Coordinates of C-alpha atoms in Angstrom, one line a residue:
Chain A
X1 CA 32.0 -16.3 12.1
X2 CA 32.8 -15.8 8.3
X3 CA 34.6 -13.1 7.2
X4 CA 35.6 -11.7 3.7
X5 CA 37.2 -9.2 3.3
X6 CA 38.3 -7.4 0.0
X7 CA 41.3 -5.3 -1.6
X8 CA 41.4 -2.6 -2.6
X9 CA 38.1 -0.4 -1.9
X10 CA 38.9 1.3 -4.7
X11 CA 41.2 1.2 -7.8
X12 CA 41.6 3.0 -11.2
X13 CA 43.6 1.6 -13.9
X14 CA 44.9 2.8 -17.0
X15 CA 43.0 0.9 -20.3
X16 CA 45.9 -2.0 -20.8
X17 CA 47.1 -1.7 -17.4
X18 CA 47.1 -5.2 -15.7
X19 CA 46.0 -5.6 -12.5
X20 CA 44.8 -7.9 -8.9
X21 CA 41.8 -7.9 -6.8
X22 CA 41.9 -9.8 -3.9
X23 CA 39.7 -11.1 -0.9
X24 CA 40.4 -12.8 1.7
X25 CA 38.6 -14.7 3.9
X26 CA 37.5 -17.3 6.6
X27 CA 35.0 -19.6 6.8
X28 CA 34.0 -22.8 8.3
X29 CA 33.6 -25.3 5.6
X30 CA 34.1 -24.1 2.3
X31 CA 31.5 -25.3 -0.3
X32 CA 32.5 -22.2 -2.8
X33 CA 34.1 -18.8 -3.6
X34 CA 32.0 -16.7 -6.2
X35 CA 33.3 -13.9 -7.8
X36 CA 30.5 -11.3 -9.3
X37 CA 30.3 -7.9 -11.1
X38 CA 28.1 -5.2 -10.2
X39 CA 27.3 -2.2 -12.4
X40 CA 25.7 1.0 -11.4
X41 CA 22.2 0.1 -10.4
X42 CA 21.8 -3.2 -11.5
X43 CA 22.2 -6.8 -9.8
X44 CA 25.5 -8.6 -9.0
X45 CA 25.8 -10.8 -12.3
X46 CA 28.3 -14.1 -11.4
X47 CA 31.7 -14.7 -12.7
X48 CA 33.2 -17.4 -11.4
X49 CA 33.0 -20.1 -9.0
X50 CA 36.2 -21.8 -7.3
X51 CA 35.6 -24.6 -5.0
X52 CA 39.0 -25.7 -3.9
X53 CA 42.9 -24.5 -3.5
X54 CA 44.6 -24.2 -6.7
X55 CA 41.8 -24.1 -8.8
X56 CA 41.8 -21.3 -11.7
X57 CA 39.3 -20.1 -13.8
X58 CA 39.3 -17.7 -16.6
X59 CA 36.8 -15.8 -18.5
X60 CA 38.0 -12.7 -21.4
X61 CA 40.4 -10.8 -19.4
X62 CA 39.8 -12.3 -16.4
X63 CA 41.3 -15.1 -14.5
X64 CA 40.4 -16.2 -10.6
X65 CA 42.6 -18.2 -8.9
X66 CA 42.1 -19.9 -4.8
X67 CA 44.3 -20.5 -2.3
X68 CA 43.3 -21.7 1.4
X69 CA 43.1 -18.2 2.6
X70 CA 42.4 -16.1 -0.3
X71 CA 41.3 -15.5 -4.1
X72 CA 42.9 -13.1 -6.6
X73 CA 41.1 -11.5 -9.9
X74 CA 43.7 -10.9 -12.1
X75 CA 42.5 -8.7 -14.8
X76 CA 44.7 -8.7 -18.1
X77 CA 45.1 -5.2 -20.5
X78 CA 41.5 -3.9 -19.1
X79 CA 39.0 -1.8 -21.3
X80 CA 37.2 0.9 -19.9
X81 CA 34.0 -1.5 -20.1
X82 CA 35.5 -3.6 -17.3
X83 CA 34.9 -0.5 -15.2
X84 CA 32.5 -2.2 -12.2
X85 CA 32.4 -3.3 -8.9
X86 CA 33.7 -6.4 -8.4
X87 CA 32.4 -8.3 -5.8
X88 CA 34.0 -11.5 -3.5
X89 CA 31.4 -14.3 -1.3
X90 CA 31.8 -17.1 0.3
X91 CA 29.3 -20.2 1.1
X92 CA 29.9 -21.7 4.3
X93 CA 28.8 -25.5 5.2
X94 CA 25.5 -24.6 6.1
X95 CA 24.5 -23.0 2.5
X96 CA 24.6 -19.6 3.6
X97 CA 26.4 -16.8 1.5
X98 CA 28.5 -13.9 2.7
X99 CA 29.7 -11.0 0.5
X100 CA 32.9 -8.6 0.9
X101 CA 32.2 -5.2 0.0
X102 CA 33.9 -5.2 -3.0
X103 CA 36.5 -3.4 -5.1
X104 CA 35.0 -0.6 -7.6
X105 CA 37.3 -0.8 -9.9
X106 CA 37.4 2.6 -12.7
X107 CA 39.0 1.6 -15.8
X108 CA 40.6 5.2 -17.8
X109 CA 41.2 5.3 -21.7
Chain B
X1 CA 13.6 -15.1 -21.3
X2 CA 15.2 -16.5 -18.2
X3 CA 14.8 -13.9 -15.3
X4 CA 14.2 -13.1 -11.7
X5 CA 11.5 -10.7 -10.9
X6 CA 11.1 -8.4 -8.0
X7 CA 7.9 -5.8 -7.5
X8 CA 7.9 -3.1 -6.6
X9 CA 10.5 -1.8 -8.5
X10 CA 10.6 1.4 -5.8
X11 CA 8.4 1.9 -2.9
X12 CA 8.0 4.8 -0.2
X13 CA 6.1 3.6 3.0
X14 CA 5.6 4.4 6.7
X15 CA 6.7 3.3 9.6
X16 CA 4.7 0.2 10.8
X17 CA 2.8 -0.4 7.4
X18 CA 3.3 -3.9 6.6
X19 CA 4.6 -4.7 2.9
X20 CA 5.5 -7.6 1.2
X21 CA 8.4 -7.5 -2.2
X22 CA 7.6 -10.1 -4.1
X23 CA 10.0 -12.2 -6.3
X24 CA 9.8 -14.9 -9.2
X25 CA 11.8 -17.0 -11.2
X26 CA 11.4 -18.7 -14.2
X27 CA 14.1 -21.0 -14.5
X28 CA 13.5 -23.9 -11.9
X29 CA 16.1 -23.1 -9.5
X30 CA 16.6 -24.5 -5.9
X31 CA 18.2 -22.0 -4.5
X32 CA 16.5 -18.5 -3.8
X33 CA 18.2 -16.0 -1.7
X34 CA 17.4 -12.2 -0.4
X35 CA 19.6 -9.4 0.1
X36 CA 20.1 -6.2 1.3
X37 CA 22.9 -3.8 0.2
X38 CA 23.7 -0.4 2.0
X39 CA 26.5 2.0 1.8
X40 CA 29.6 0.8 3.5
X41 CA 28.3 -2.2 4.5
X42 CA 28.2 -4.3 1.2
X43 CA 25.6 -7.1 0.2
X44 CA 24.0 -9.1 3.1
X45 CA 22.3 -11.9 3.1
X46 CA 18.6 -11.5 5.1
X47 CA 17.3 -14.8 4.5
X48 CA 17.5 -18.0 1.8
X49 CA 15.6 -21.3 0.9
X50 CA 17.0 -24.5 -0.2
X51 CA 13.8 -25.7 -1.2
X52 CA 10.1 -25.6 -0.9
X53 CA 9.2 -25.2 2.4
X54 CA 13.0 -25.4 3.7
X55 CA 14.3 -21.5 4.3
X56 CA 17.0 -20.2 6.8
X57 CA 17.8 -17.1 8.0
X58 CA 21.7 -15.6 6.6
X59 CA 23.1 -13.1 8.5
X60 CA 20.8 -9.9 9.1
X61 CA 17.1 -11.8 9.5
X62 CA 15.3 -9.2 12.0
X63 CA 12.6 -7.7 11.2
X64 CA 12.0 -9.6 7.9
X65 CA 9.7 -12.8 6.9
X66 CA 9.7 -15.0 4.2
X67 CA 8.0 -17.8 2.6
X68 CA 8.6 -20.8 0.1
X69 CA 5.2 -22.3 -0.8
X70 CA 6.1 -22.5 -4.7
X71 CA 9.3 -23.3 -6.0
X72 CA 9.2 -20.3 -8.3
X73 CA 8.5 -17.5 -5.9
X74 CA 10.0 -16.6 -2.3
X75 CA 8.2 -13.6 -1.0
X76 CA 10.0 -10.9 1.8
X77 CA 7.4 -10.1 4.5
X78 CA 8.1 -6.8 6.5
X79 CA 5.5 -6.8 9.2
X80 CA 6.2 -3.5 10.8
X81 CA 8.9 -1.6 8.7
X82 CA 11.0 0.5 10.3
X83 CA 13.6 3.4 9.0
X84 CA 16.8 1.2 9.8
X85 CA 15.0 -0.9 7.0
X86 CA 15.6 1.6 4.3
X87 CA 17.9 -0.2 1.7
X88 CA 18.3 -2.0 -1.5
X89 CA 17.0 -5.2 -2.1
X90 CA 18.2 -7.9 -4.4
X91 CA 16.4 -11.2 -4.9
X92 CA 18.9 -14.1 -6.1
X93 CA 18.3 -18.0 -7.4
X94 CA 20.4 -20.9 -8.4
X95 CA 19.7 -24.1 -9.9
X96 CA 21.1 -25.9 -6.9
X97 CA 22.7 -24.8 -3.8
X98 CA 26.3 -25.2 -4.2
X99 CA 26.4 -24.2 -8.3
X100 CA 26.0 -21.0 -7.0
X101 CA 25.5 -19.3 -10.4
X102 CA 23.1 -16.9 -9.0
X103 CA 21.2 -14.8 -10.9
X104 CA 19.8 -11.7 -9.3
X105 CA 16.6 -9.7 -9.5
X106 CA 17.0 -5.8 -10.7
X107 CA 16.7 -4.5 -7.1
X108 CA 13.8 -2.9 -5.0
X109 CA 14.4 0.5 -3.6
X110 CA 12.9 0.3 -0.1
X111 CA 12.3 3.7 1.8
X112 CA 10.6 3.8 5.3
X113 CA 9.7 7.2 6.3

């Protein structure tokens, strides 16, 4: 069965402060890892998409890197607008997607 | 303006009243997708469809229907609703089914009483 699971629940930064998400996870067959970000009351808007070990992707203040067993968001001097939950899924080999529960991540001035 | 759609925005029903959430896209996609997100538990996936009149069922499918007549829309039946039902739902689609640039729907707040 796939499993992801994501670290910290929770974490509050300091504006500028750099920090890592990660999630870890198994699955059988990896097709993708997606990262997303959710804001209060609205849908999970995507990020990124890795597909194999060692890829990297960045995006503003954001970078995603994969490894066989898990993905790190590395997120560079934050602002308080990067305040969100951010969310970790995988798609297995038969198309189907699983989320972790995500990090809610609180960004301070 | 590229966007999923999903109505009702909000909706209070009874136990045993059957509904149906509709949601639309407008961009084409492949890939459609539903979800349900509670407290604690994160965002599961209840069912998705590959393709017109191709749909599986993802990890939490009881209880719920769903159909893929039209490319652009992907209905979730709930025959007989039930309280355990109560949730968020988020309706997703993606151009193909790997790309997996999903774009989501704003969310319909489900109660059943």
């Amino acid at each position: 069965e796939d499993q992801v699971t994501q670290s910290p629940e929770a974490l509050r930064l300091q504006e500028g402060e750099s920090s890592s998400l990660n999630c870890s996870y198994t699955v059988s067959g990896l097709r993708g890892l997606f990262w997303y970000r959710q804001d209060p009351g609205k849908g999970p808007e995507f990020l990124f998409t890795l597909y194999s070990a060692g890829e990297e992707k960045e995006k503003e203040r954001l970078k995603a890197t994969l490894t066989k067993k898990e993905s790190f968001l590395h997120i560079t001097a934050p602002k308080p607008e990067d305040s969100a939950t951010y969310l970790c899924a995988v798609q297995n080999s038969g198309y189907a997607l699983n989320f972790g529960k995500g990090t809610s991540l609180l960004v301070t001035p | 303006e590229a966007q999923v759609t999903q109505n009702p925005r909000y909706l209070i029903t009874v136990t045993g009243k059957k509904l149906t959430v509709t949601c639309s896209q407008n961009m084409n996609h492949e890939y459609m997708s539903w979800y349900r997100q509670d407290p604690g538990l994160g965002l599961r996936q209840i069912y998705y469809s590959m393709n017109v009149e191709v749909t599986d069922k993802g990890d939490v499918p009881e209880g719920y229907k769903v159909s893929r007549k039209e490319k652009r829309n992907f209905p979730l039946i709930l025959e007989s609703p039930s309280p355990n039902q109560t949730s968020l739902y988020f309706c997703a689609s993606s151009l193909g089914t790997t790309d997996n640039e999903q774009f989501f729907g704003p969310g319909t707040r489900l109660t059943v009483l």
